[in-house]
Coordinates of N, CA and C in Angstrom, one line a residue:
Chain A
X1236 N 189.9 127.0 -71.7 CA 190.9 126.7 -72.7 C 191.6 125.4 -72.3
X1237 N 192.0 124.9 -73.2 CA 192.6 123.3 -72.9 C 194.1 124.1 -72.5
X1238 N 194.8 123.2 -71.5 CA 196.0 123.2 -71.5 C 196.8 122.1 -71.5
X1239 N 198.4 121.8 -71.6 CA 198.9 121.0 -71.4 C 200.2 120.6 -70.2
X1240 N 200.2 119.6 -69.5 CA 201.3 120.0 -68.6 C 202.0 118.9 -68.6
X1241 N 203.3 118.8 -68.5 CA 204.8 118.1 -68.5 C 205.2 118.7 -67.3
X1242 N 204.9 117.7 -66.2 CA 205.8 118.2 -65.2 C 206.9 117.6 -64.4
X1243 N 207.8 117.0 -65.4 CA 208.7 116.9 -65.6 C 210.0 117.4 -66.6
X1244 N 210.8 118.8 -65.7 CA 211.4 119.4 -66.8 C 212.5 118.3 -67.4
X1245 N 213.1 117.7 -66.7 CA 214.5 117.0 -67.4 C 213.9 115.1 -66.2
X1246 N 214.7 114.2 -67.0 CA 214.8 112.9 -66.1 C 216.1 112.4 -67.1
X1247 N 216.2 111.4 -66.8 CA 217.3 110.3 -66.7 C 217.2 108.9 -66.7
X1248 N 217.4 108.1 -67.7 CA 217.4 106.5 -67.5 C 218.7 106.1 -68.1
X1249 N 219.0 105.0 -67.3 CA 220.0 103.8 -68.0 C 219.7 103.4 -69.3
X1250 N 220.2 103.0 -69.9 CA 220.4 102.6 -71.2 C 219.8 100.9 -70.9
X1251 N 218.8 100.7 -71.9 CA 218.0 99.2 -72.1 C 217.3 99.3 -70.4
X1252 N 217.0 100.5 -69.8 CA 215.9 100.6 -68.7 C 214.6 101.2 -69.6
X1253 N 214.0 100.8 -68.8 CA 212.4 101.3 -68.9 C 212.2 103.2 -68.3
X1254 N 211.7 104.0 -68.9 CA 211.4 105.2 -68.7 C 210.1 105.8 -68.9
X1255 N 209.5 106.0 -67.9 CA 207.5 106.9 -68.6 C 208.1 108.4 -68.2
X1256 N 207.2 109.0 -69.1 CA 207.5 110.6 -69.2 C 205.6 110.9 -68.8
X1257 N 205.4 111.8 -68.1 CA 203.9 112.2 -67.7 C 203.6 113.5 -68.4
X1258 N 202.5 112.9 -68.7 CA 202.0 114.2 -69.7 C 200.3 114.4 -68.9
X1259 N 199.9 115.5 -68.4 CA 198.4 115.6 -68.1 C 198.0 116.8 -68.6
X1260 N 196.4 117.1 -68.7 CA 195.9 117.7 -70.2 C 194.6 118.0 -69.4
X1261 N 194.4 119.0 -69.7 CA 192.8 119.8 -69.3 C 191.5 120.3 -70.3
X1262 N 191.0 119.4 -70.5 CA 189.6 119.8 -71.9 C 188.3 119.6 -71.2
X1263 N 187.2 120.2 -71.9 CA 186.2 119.6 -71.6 C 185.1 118.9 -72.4
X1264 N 186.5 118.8 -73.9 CA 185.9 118.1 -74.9 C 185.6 116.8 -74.9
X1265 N 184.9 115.2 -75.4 CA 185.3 114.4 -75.6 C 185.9 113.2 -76.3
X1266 N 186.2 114.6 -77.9 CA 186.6 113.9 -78.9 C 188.1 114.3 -79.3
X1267 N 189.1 114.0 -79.4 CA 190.6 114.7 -79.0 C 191.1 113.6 -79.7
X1268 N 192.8 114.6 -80.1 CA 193.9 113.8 -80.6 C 195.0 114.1 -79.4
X1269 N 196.1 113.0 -79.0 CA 196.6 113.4 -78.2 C 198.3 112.7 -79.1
X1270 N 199.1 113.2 -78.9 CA 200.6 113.2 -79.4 C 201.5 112.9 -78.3
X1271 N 202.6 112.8 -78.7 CA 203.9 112.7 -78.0 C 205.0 113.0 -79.5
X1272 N 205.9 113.8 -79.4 CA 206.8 114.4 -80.6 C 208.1 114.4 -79.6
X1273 N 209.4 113.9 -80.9 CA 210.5 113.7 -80.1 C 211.6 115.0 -80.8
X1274 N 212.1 115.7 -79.7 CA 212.9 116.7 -80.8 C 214.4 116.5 -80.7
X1275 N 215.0 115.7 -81.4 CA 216.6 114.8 -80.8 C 217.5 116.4 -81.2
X1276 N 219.0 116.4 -80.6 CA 219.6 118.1 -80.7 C 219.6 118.3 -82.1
X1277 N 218.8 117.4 -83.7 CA 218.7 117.8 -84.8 C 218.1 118.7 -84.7
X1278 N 216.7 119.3 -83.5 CA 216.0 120.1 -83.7 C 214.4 119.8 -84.7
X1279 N 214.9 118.5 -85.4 CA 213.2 118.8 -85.8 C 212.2 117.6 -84.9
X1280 N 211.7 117.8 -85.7 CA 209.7 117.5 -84.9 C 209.5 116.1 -84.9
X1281 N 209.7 115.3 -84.4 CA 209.5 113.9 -85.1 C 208.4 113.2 -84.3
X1282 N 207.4 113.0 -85.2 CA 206.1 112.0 -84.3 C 206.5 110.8 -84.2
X1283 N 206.1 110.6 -82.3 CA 206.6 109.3 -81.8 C 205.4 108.3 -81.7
X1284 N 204.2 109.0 -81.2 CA 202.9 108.5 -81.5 C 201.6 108.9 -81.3
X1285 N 200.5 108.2 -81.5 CA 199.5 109.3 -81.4 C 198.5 108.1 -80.6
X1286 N 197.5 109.1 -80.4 CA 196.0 108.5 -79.8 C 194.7 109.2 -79.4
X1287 N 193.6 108.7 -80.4 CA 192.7 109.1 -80.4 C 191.5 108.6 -79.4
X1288 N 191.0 109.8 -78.4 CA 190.6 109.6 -77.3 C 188.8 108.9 -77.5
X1289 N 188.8 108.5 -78.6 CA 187.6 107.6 -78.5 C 188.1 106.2 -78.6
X1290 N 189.2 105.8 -78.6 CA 189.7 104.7 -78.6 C 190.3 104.7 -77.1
X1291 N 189.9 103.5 -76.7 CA 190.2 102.5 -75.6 C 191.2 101.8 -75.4
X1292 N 192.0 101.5 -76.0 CA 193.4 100.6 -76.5 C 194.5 101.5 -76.0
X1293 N 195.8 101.3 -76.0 CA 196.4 102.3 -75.5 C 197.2 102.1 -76.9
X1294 N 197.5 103.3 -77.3 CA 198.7 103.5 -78.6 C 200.0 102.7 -78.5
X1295 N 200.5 101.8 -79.4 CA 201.8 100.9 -79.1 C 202.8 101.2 -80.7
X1296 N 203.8 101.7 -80.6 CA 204.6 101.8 -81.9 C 206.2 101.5 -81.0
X1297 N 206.8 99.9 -81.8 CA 207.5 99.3 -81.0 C 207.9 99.6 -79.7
X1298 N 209.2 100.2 -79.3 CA 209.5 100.3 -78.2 C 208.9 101.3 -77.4
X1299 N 207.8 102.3 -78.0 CA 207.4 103.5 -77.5 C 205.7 102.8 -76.6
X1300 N 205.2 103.2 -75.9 CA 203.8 103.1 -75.4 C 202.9 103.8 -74.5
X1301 N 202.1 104.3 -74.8 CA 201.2 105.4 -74.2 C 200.3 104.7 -72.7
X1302 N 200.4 104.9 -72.3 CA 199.3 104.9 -71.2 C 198.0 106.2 -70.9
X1303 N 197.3 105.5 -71.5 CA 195.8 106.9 -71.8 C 194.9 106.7 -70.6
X1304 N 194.2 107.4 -69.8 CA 193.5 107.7 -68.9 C 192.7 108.8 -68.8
X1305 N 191.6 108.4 -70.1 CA 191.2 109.7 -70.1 C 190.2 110.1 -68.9
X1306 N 189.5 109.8 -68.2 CA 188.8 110.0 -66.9 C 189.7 111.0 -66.6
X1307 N 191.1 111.0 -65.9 CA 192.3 111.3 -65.2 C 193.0 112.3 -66.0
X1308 N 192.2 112.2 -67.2 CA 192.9 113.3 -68.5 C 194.7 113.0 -68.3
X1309 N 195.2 112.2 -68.5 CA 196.5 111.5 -68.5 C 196.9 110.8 -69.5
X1310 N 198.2 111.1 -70.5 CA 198.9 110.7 -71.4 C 200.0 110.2 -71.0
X1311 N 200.5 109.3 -70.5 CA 201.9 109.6 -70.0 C 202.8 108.4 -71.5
X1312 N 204.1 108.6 -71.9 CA 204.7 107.8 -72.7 C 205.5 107.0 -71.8
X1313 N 205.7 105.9 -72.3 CA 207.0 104.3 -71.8 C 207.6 104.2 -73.0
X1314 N 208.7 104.5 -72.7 CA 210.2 103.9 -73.4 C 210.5 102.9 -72.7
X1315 N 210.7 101.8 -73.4 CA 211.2 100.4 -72.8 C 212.5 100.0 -74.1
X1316 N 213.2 99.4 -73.3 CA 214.9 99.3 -73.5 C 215.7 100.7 -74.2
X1317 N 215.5 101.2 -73.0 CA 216.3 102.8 -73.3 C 217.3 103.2 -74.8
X1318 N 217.2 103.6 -75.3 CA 218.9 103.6 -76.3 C 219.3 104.7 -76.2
X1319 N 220.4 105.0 -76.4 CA 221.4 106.6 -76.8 C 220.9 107.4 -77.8
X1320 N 220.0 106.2 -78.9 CA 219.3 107.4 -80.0 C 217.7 108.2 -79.2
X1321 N 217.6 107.7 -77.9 CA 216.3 108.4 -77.9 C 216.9 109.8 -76.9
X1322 N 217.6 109.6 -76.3 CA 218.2 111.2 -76.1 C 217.1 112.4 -76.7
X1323 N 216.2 113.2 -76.0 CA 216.0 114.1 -77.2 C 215.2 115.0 -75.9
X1324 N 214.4 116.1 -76.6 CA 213.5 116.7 -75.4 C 212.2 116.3 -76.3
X1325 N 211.1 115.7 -75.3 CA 210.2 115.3 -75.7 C 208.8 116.1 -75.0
X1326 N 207.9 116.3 -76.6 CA 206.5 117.4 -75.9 C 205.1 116.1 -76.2
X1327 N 204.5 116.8 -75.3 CA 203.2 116.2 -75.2 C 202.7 116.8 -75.9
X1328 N 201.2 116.8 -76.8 CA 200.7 117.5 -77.2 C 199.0 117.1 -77.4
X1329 N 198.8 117.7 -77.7 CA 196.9 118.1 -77.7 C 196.4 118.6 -79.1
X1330 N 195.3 118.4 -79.7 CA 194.3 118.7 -80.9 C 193.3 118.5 -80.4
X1331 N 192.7 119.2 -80.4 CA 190.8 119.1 -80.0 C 189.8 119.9 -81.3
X1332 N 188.9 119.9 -81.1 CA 188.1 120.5 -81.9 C 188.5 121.6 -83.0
X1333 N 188.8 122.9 -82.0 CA 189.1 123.4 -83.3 C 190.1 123.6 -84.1
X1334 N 191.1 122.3 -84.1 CA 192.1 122.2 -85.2 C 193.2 122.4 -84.7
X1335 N 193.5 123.2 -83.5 CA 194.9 123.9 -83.1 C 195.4 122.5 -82.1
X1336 N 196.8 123.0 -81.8 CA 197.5 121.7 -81.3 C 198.2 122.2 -80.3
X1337 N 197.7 122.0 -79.3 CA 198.9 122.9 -77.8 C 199.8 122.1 -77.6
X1338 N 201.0 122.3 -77.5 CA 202.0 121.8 -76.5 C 202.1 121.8 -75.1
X1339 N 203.2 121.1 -74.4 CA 203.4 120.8 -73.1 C 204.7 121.6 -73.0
X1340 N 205.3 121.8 -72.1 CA 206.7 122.8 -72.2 C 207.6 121.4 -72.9
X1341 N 207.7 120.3 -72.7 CA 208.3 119.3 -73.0 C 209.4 118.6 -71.5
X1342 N 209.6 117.5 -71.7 CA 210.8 116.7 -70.6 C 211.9 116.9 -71.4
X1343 N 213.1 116.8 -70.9 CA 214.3 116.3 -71.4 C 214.5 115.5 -71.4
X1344 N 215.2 114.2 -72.2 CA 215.3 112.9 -71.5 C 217.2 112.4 -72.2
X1345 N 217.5 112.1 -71.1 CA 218.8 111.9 -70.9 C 219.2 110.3 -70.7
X1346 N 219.4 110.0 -72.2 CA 220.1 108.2 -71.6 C 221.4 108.0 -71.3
X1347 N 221.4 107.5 -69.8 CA 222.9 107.5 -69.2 C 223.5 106.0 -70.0
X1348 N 225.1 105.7 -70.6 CA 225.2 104.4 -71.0 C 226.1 103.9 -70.0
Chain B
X1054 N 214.0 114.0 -100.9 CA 213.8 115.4 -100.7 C 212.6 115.5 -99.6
X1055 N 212.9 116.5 -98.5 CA 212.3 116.5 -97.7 C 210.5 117.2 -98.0
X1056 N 209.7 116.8 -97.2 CA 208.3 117.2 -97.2 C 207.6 118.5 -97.0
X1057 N 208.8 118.8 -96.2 CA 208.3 119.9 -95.8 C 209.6 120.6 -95.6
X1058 N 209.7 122.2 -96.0 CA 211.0 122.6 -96.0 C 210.8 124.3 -95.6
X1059 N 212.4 124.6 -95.2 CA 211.6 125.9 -94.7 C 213.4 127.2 -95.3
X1060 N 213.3 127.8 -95.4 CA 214.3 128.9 -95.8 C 213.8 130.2 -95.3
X1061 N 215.4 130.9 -94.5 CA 216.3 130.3 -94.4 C 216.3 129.4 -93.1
X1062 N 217.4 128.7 -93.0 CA 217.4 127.6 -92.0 C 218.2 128.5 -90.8
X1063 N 218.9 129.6 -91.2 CA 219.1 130.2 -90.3 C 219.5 131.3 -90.7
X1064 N 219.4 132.8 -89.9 CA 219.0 134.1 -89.9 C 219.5 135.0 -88.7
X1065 N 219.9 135.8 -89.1 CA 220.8 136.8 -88.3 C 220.0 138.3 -88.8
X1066 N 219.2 138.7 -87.7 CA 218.8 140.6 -88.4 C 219.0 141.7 -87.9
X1067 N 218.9 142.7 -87.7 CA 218.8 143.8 -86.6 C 217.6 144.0 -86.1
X1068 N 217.3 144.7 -85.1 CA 216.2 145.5 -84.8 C 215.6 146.4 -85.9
X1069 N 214.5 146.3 -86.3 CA 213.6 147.1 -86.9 C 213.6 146.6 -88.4
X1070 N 214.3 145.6 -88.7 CA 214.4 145.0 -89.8 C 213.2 144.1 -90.3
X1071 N 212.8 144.3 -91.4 CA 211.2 143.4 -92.0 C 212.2 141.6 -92.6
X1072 N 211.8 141.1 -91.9 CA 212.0 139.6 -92.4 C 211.2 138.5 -92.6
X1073 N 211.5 137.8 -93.6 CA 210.4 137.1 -94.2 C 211.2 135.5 -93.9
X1074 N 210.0 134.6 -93.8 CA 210.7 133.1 -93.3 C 209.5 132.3 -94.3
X1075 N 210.2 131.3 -95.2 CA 209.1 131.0 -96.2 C 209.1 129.1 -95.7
X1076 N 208.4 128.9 -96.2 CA 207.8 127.8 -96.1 C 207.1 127.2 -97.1
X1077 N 207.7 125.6 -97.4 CA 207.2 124.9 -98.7 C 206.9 123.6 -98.3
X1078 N 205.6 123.1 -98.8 CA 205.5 121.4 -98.6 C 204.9 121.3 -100.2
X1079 N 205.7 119.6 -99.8 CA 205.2 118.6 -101.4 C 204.1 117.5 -100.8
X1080 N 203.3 117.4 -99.4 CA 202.5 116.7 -98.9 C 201.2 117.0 -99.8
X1081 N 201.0 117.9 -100.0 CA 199.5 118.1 -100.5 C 198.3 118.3 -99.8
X1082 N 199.1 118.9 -98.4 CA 198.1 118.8 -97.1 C 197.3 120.4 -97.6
X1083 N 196.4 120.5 -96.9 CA 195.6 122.1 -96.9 C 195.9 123.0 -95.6
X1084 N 196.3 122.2 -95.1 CA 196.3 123.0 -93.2 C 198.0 123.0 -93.5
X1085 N 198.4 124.6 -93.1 CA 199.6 124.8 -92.5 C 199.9 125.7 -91.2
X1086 N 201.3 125.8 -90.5 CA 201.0 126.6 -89.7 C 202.3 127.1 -89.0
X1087 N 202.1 127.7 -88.3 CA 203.9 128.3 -87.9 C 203.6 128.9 -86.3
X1088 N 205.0 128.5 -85.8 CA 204.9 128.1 -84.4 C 206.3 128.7 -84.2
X1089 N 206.5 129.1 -82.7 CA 208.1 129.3 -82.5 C 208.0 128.7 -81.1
X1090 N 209.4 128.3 -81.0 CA 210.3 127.7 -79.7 C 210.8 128.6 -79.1
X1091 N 210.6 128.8 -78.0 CA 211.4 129.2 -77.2 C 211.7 128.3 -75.9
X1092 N 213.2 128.6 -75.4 CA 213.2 127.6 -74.4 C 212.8 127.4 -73.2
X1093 N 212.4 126.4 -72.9 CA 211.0 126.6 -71.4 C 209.9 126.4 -71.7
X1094 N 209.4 126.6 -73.2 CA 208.2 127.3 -73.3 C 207.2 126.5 -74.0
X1095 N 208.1 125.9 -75.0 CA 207.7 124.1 -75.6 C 207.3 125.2 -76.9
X1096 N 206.3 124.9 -78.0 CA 206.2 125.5 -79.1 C 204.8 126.2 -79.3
X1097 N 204.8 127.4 -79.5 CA 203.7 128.1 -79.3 C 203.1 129.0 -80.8
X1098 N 201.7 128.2 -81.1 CA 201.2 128.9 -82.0 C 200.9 130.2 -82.3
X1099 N 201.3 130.4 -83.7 CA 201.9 132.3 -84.3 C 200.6 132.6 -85.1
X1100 N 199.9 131.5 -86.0 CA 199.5 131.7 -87.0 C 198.8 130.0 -87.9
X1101 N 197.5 129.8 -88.5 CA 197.8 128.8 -88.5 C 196.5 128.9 -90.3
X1102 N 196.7 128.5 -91.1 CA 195.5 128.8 -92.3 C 195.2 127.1 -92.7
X1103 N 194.2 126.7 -92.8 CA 193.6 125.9 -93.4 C 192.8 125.6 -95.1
X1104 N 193.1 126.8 -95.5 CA 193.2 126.9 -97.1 C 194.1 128.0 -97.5
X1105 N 193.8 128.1 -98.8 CA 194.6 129.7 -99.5 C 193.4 130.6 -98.7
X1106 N 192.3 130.5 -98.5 CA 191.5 132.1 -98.1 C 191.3 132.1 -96.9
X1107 N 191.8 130.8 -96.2 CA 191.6 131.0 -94.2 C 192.9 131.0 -93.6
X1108 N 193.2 132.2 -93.3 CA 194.3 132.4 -91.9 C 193.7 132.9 -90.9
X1109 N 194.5 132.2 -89.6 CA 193.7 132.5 -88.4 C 195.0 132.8 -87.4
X1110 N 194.5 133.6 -86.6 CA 195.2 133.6 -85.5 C 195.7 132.7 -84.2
X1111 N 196.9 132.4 -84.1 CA 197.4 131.7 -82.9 C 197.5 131.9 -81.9
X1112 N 198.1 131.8 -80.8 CA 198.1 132.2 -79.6 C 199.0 133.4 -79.5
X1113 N 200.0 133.6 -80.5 CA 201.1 134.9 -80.2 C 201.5 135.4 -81.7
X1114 N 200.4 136.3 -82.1 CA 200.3 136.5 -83.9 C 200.7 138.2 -83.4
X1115 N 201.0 138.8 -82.4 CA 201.4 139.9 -82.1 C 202.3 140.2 -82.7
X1116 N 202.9 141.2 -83.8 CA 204.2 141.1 -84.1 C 204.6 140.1 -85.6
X1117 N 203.7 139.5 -85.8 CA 204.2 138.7 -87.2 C 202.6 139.0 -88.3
X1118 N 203.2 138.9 -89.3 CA 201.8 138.5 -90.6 C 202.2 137.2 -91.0
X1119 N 201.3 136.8 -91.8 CA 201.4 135.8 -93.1 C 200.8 135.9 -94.1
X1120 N 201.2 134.8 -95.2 CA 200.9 135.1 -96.2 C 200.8 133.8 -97.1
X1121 N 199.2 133.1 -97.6 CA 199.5 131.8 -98.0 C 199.2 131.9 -99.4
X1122 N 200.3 132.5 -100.2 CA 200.3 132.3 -101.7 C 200.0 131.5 -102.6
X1123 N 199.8 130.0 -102.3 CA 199.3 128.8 -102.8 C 199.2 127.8 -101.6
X1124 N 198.6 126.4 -101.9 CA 198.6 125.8 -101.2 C 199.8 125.2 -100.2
X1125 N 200.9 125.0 -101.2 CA 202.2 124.5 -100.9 C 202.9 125.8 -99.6
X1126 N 202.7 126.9 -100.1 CA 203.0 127.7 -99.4 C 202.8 128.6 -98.4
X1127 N 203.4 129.1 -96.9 CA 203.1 129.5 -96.1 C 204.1 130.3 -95.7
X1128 N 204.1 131.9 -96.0 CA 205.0 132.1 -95.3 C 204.7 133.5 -94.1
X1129 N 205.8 133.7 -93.3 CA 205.7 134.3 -92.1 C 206.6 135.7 -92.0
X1130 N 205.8 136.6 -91.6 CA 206.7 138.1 -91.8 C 206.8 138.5 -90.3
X1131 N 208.2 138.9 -90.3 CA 208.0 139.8 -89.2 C 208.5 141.6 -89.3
X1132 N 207.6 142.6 -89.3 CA 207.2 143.6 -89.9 C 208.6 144.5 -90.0
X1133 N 208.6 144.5 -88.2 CA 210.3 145.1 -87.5 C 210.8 144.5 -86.1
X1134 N 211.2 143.7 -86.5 CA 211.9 142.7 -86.0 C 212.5 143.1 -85.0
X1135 N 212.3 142.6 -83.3 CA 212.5 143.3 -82.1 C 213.2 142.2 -81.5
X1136 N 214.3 142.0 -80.4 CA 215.0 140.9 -80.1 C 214.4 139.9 -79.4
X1137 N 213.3 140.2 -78.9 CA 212.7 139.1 -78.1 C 211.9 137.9 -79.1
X1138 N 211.9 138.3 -80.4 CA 212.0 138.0 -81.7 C 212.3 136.6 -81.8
X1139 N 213.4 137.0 -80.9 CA 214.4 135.7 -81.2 C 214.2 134.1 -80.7
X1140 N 214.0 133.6 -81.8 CA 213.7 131.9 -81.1 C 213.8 131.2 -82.2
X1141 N 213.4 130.0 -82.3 CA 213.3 128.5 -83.4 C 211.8 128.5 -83.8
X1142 N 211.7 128.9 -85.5 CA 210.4 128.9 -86.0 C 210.6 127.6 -86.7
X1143 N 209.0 126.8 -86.2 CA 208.6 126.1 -87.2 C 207.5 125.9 -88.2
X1144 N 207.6 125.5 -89.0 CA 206.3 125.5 -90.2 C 205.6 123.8 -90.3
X1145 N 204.7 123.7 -90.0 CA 204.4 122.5 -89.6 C 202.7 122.4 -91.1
X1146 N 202.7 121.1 -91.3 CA 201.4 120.7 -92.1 C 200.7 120.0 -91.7
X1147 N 199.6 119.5 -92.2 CA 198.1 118.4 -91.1 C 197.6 117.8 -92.4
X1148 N 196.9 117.0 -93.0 CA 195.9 117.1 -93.4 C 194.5 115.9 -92.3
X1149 N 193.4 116.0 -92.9 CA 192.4 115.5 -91.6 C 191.8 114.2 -91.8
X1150 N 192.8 113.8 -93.3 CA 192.8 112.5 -93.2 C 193.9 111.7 -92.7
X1151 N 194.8 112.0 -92.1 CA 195.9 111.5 -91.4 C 195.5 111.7 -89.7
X1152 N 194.7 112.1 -89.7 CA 194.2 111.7 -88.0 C 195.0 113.0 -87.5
X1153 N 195.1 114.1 -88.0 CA 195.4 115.4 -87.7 C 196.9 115.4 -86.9
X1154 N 197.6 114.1 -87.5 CA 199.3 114.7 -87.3 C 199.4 115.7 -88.1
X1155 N 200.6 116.4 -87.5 CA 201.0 117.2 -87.7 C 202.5 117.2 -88.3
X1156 N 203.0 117.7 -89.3 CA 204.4 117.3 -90.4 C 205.1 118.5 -90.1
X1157 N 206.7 118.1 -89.7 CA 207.1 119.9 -89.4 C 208.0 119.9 -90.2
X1158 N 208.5 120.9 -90.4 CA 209.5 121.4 -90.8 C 211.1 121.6 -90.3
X1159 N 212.1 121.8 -90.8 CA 213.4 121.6 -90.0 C 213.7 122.6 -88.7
X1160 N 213.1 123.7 -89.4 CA 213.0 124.7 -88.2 C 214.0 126.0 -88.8
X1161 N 213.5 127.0 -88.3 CA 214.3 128.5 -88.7 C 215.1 129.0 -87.8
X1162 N 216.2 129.2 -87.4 CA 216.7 129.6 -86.2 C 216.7 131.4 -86.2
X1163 N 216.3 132.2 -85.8 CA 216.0 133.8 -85.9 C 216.7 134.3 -84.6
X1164 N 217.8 134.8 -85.1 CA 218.4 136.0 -84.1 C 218.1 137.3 -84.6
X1165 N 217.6 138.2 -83.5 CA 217.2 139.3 -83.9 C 218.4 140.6 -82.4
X1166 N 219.2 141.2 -83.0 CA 220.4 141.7 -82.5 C 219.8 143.0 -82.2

């Protein structure tokens, strides 16, 4: 069974600092969707970005960016220039084959100003 | 108006009490599915159907039904409601031309007393 792991419960960055969050993932599939979802204390679900593991490119949506390693089964996200809006707990997530989507426990992420 | 919507947003029951958590989208997706939070635990699949005639089981469908009356709709029973019950349900949509994101919902907050 695929799992997902965040093993980072909570971190901390300065404000307009750079921050990566590690996400690593166990399949023995080789065709997968992989996510990152932001949950700010509104509580909902908000897709930060995605990447699909037959692509080679690493996922880029402005200030957010993935670093993919799939050999290493490794998703990890970069936030570059921190802000106070990205405050939130953020989950890693997984889709493989048959349709379902596991999560990661998630990180906290805490921007100090 | 939001895409995906869920009632009630928040809920107070007893022990042994039958509660129903509904769920509406205006996406036009075929895949819906329902998930709860707990803390620690990141979001863990309950239940998840891919048309009006496929529902399938998730990782923790112990304890809950569903029921997908139309496409738009998804909703989640819990038969008699026991306190561990208690957590943040979400109702989340896909469809598989979107590259299998996934669209959530605001979230249900369920105290079970």
């Amino acid at each position: 069974a695929q799992t997902v792991t965040q093993s980072q419960p909570e971190m901390s960055v300065q404000e307009a600092e750079t921050v990566t969050l590690s996400c690593t993932y166990d399949t023995s599939e080789s065709d997968y969707y992989l996510f990152w979802y932001k949950q700010p204390p509104s509580r909902q679900m908000i897709l930060v970005i995605r990447q699909e593991a037959y692509k080679q490119q690493n996922a880029t949506e402005n200030r957010f960016s993935v670093n993919f390693q799939k050999a290493a089964k490794s998703f990890s996200l970069k936030i570059s220039d921190s802000q106070l809006g990205d405050a939130a707990m953020y989950f890693c997530a997984y889709r493989g084959r048959d349709d379902k989507i596991i999560f990661g426990k998630g990180t906290r992420l805490h921007i100090l100003p | 108006d939001a895409d995906v919507t869920q009632t009630p947003r928040n809920r107070i029951t007893k022990t042994g009490k039958r509660i129903m958590l509904e769920c509406s989208q205006t996406k036009g997706h075929d895949r819906m599915y329902w998930y709860r939070q707990d803390p620690g635990l990141g979001l863990r699949l309950i239940y998840y159907s891919f048309d009006v005639k496929d529902i399938n089981k998730g990782e923790i469908s112990d304890g809950y039904s569903v029921s997908r009356q139309a496409q738009a709709k998804f909703s989640l029973s819990l038969e008699s409601a026991i306190p561990n019950q208690t957590a943040l349900y979400f109702c989340a949509t896909s469809d598989r031309l979107e590259q299998e994101t996934q669209y959530f919902g605001p979230g249900t907050r369920l105290l079970v007393l």
